[in-house]
Amino acid sequence: MNQDTLSEIARTGQSSTGSIDYTLFRVINNLAGQSHTHDVVMIELAKFSPLVYVGALVLLWLTWKPKNQRAALFAGISALVALGLGQIVGYAFPRDRPYLSHHVSLLITHSPDTSFPSDHTTLAFAVAIAVWQFNRRAGVTLLIFGVLVAVARVFVGAHYPGDVIGGAVLGAITSLIVLRLFEIPVMRRGAERSFELLGRMRLASAHNLES
């Protein structure tokens, strides 16, 4: 198989993995348009899920409980890092959106940027995994919501299943690495001082990372 053939396979997504990805995409996306109620729910999930995650972090902070505020801070940091890494991955491995390569049921308008990885699931799983480390109930709730978001992004025609899975993996791994980095003494002391400063400004609960 020559280089031109390999390039064509990569471009059209007709490798065995790509065809499985497209088959799964068709199974999910073909459900669109069959129920107005389902379409509306999926559109809302696909479009506005980032607001839900931002709202969840704000609510966690406003509980004024030390663990919840740590969860909100580290989840926010993890999400920003993961989204930044996602931009790099997308630039290095660009992939056309499904609606640019195939006839799909597209329920939302979207810019023709790279399809891989999904920013929405990157954000969702980065936040959910970080929160889960501090608050199991909230973390599981956000993880379940993240799965729904992943399905919705495929349902509306914005992503292939591989895109949302890739985003989920990127977000989860990034959160675990960020949390591990904050176990390094110098990073931990920096976080402690940040919380102390916020506490003195009455913007956070008076606590340290040992509480």
Short mmCIF file of C-alpha atoms in Angstrom, two decimals:
data_model
loop_
_atom_site.label_atom_id
_atom_site.label_comp_id
_atom_site.label_asym_id
_atom_site.label_seq_id
_atom_site.Cartn_x
_atom_site.Cartn_y
_atom_site.Cartn_z
CA MET A 1 0.00 0.00 0.00
CA ASN A 2 1.59 3.29 -1.10
CA GLN A 3 1.64 6.63 0.69
CA ASP A 4 -1.15 8.10 -1.46
CA THR A 5 -3.45 5.25 -0.52
CA LEU A 6 -2.67 5.67 3.17
CA SER A 7 -3.37 9.39 2.93
CA GLU A 8 -6.68 8.73 1.24
CA ILE A 9 -7.71 6.26 3.95
CA ALA A 10 -6.85 8.77 6.66
CA ARG A 11 -8.74 11.53 4.86
CA THR A 12 -11.93 9.64 4.16
CA GLY A 13 -12.02 7.71 7.44
CA GLN A 14 -12.51 4.35 5.74
CA SER A 15 -10.13 2.34 7.92
CA SER A 16 -11.65 -0.40 10.07
CA THR A 17 -11.66 1.87 13.11
CA GLY A 18 -13.11 4.75 11.11
CA SER A 19 -15.89 2.63 9.62
CA ILE A 20 -16.88 1.38 13.07
CA ASP A 21 -16.88 4.98 14.27
CA TYR A 22 -19.08 6.03 11.35
CA THR A 23 -21.41 3.06 11.84
CA LEU A 24 -21.94 4.02 15.49
CA PHE A 25 -22.43 7.61 14.42
CA ARG A 26 -25.18 6.60 11.99
CA VAL A 27 -26.94 4.48 14.62
CA ILE A 28 -27.13 7.43 17.02
CA ASN A 29 -27.61 10.24 14.53
CA ASN A 30 -30.39 8.39 12.70
CA LEU A 31 -32.48 8.76 15.87
CA ALA A 32 -32.62 12.52 15.25
CA GLY A 33 -35.83 13.83 13.75
CA GLN A 34 -38.01 11.00 15.04
CA SER A 35 -39.27 12.82 18.14
CA HIS A 36 -39.53 16.57 18.56
CA THR A 37 -39.20 16.23 22.34
CA HIS A 38 -36.06 14.12 22.10
CA ASP A 39 -34.58 16.51 19.56
CA VAL A 40 -35.17 19.51 21.81
CA VAL A 41 -33.63 17.78 24.83
CA MET A 42 -30.57 16.68 22.87
CA ILE A 43 -30.11 20.10 21.31
CA GLU A 44 -30.20 21.74 24.73
CA LEU A 45 -27.70 19.21 26.11
CA ALA A 46 -25.40 19.62 23.13
CA LYS A 47 -25.43 23.41 23.13
CA PHE A 48 -25.66 24.52 26.75
CA SER A 49 -23.88 21.82 28.77
CA PRO A 50 -20.83 24.06 29.43
CA LEU A 51 -23.12 26.45 31.32
CA VAL A 52 -24.30 23.55 33.48
CA TYR A 53 -20.73 22.67 34.45
CA VAL A 54 -19.83 26.27 35.19
CA GLY A 55 -22.98 26.55 37.29
CA ALA A 56 -22.12 23.34 39.12
CA LEU A 57 -18.70 24.70 40.09
CA VAL A 58 -20.24 27.97 41.27
CA LEU A 59 -22.76 26.06 43.40
CA LEU A 60 -20.03 23.89 44.88
CA TRP A 61 -18.07 27.00 45.83
CA LEU A 62 -21.12 28.65 47.36
CA THR A 63 -21.71 25.70 49.69
CA TRP A 64 -18.75 27.19 51.56
CA LYS A 65 -17.54 23.70 52.44
CA PRO A 66 -13.75 23.24 52.19
CA LYS A 67 -13.88 20.04 50.13
CA ASN A 68 -16.41 21.46 47.70
CA GLN A 69 -14.38 24.62 47.20
CA ARG A 70 -11.24 22.59 46.56
CA ALA A 71 -13.25 20.51 44.10
CA ALA A 72 -14.44 23.64 42.29
CA LEU A 73 -10.95 25.16 42.10
CA PHE A 74 -9.15 22.05 40.88
CA ALA A 75 -11.96 21.18 38.47
CA GLY A 76 -11.74 24.65 36.95
CA ILE A 77 -7.98 24.40 36.57
CA SER A 78 -8.25 20.90 35.09
CA ALA A 79 -10.89 22.03 32.59
CA LEU A 80 -8.80 24.97 31.38
CA VAL A 81 -5.69 22.80 30.98
CA ALA A 82 -7.64 20.03 29.23
CA LEU A 83 -9.29 22.46 26.80
CA GLY A 84 -5.89 23.96 26.00
CA LEU A 85 -4.45 20.52 25.33
CA GLY A 86 -7.50 19.74 23.21
CA GLN A 87 -6.68 22.67 20.93
CA ILE A 88 -3.16 21.33 20.46
CA VAL A 89 -4.43 17.81 19.73
CA GLY A 90 -7.00 19.15 17.29
CA TYR A 91 -4.35 21.14 15.46
CA ALA A 92 -2.01 18.13 15.29
CA PHE A 93 -4.72 15.66 14.25
CA PRO A 94 -7.42 17.61 12.38
CA ARG A 95 -10.62 15.81 11.46
CA ASP A 96 -13.58 17.07 9.47
CA ARG A 97 -16.95 17.35 11.16
CA PRO A 98 -19.40 14.59 10.19
CA TYR A 99 -21.61 17.01 8.26
CA LEU A 100 -18.66 18.09 6.13
CA SER A 101 -17.99 14.55 4.97
CA HIS A 102 -21.39 12.87 5.03
CA HIS A 103 -25.09 13.53 4.74
CA VAL A 104 -26.23 13.75 8.37
CA SER A 105 -29.15 14.93 10.46
CA LEU A 106 -27.62 18.19 11.69
CA LEU A 107 -29.73 19.78 14.41
CA ILE A 108 -27.42 22.64 15.37
CA THR A 109 -25.24 25.09 13.49
CA HIS A 110 -21.54 24.70 14.09
CA SER A 111 -18.31 26.20 12.85
CA PRO A 112 -16.31 23.87 10.60
CA ASP A 113 -13.39 23.50 13.02
CA THR A 114 -11.77 20.18 13.84
CA SER A 115 -14.08 17.48 15.10
CA PHE A 116 -11.50 15.70 17.29
CA PRO A 117 -11.49 15.91 20.23
CA SER A 118 -14.87 17.18 21.43
CA ASP A 119 -14.43 20.29 23.57
CA HIS A 120 -17.76 19.64 25.30
CA THR A 121 -16.82 16.19 26.55
CA THR A 122 -13.28 17.31 27.33
CA LEU A 123 -14.76 19.94 29.64
CA ALA A 124 -17.41 17.61 31.03
CA PHE A 125 -15.08 14.82 32.06
CA ALA A 126 -12.29 17.09 33.26
CA VAL A 127 -14.74 18.72 35.68
CA ALA A 128 -16.51 15.50 36.67
CA ILE A 129 -13.35 13.52 37.45
CA ALA A 130 -11.84 16.38 39.49
CA VAL A 131 -15.04 16.88 41.47
CA TRP A 132 -15.36 13.12 42.05
CA GLN A 133 -12.03 13.15 43.88
CA PHE A 134 -13.55 15.39 46.56
CA ASN A 135 -17.30 14.81 46.41
CA ARG A 136 -18.36 11.37 45.20
CA ARG A 137 -22.07 12.13 44.84
CA ALA A 138 -21.57 15.32 42.88
CA GLY A 139 -18.85 13.70 40.79
CA VAL A 140 -21.00 10.73 39.80
CA THR A 141 -23.88 13.06 38.92
CA LEU A 142 -21.62 15.11 36.68
CA LEU A 143 -20.17 11.97 35.09
CA ILE A 144 -23.64 10.70 34.21
CA PHE A 145 -24.49 14.10 32.77
CA GLY A 146 -21.24 13.99 30.81
CA VAL A 147 -22.23 10.70 29.19
CA LEU A 148 -25.53 12.28 28.16
CA VAL A 149 -23.67 15.24 26.70
CA ALA A 150 -21.42 12.88 24.73
CA VAL A 151 -24.42 11.08 23.27
CA ALA A 152 -26.12 14.40 22.50
CA ARG A 153 -23.12 15.73 20.57
CA VAL A 154 -23.30 12.70 18.29
CA PHE A 155 -27.10 12.78 18.15
CA VAL A 156 -27.17 16.34 16.80
CA GLY A 157 -24.53 15.55 14.17
CA ALA A 158 -21.65 17.61 15.59
CA HIS A 159 -19.23 14.77 16.36
CA TYR A 160 -18.35 11.16 15.71
CA PRO A 161 -18.37 8.79 18.72
CA GLY A 162 -14.57 8.68 18.58
CA ASP A 163 -14.45 12.44 19.04
CA VAL A 164 -16.47 12.44 22.24
CA ILE A 165 -14.64 9.39 23.60
CA GLY A 166 -11.33 11.08 22.86
CA GLY A 167 -12.50 14.23 24.64
CA ALA A 168 -13.66 12.23 27.64
CA VAL A 169 -10.32 10.42 27.92
CA LEU A 170 -8.36 13.65 27.52
CA GLY A 171 -10.44 15.42 30.16
CA ALA A 172 -10.25 12.55 32.65
CA ILE A 173 -6.50 12.00 32.29
CA THR A 174 -5.79 15.72 32.51
CA SER A 175 -7.73 16.00 35.77
CA LEU A 176 -5.88 13.07 37.32
CA ILE A 177 -2.52 14.56 36.31
CA VAL A 178 -3.43 18.02 37.59
CA LEU A 179 -4.52 16.61 40.93
CA ARG A 180 -1.32 14.57 41.18
CA LEU A 181 0.75 17.67 40.41
CA PHE A 182 -0.89 19.50 43.31
CA GLU A 183 0.41 16.79 45.62
CA ILE A 184 3.94 18.08 44.93
CA PRO A 185 4.95 20.14 48.01
CA VAL A 186 5.65 23.39 46.16
CA MET A 187 2.38 23.20 44.25
CA ARG A 188 0.49 22.26 47.40
CA ARG A 189 1.90 25.22 49.31
CA GLY A 190 0.91 27.52 46.47
CA ALA A 191 -2.67 26.22 46.60
CA GLU A 192 -2.74 26.58 50.39
CA ARG A 193 -1.60 30.19 50.16
CA SER A 194 -4.20 30.89 47.51
CA PHE A 195 -6.96 29.56 49.76
CA GLU A 196 -5.58 31.51 52.71
CA LEU A 197 -5.62 34.71 50.66
CA LEU A 198 -9.16 34.06 49.46
CA GLY A 199 -10.17 33.31 53.03
CA ARG A 200 -8.79 36.62 54.28
CA MET A 201 -10.72 38.35 51.50
CA ARG A 202 -13.83 36.43 52.62
CA LEU A 203 -14.09 34.85 49.18
CA ALA A 204 -13.50 31.33 50.46
CA SER A 205 -13.94 29.28 53.58
CA ALA A 206 -11.11 29.71 56.07
CA HIS A 207 -9.37 26.37 55.66
CA ASN A 208 -6.23 24.72 54.34
CA LEU A 209 -5.70 21.67 52.21
CA GLU A 210 -5.31 19.42 55.24
CA SER A 211 -8.92 19.97 56.40
#
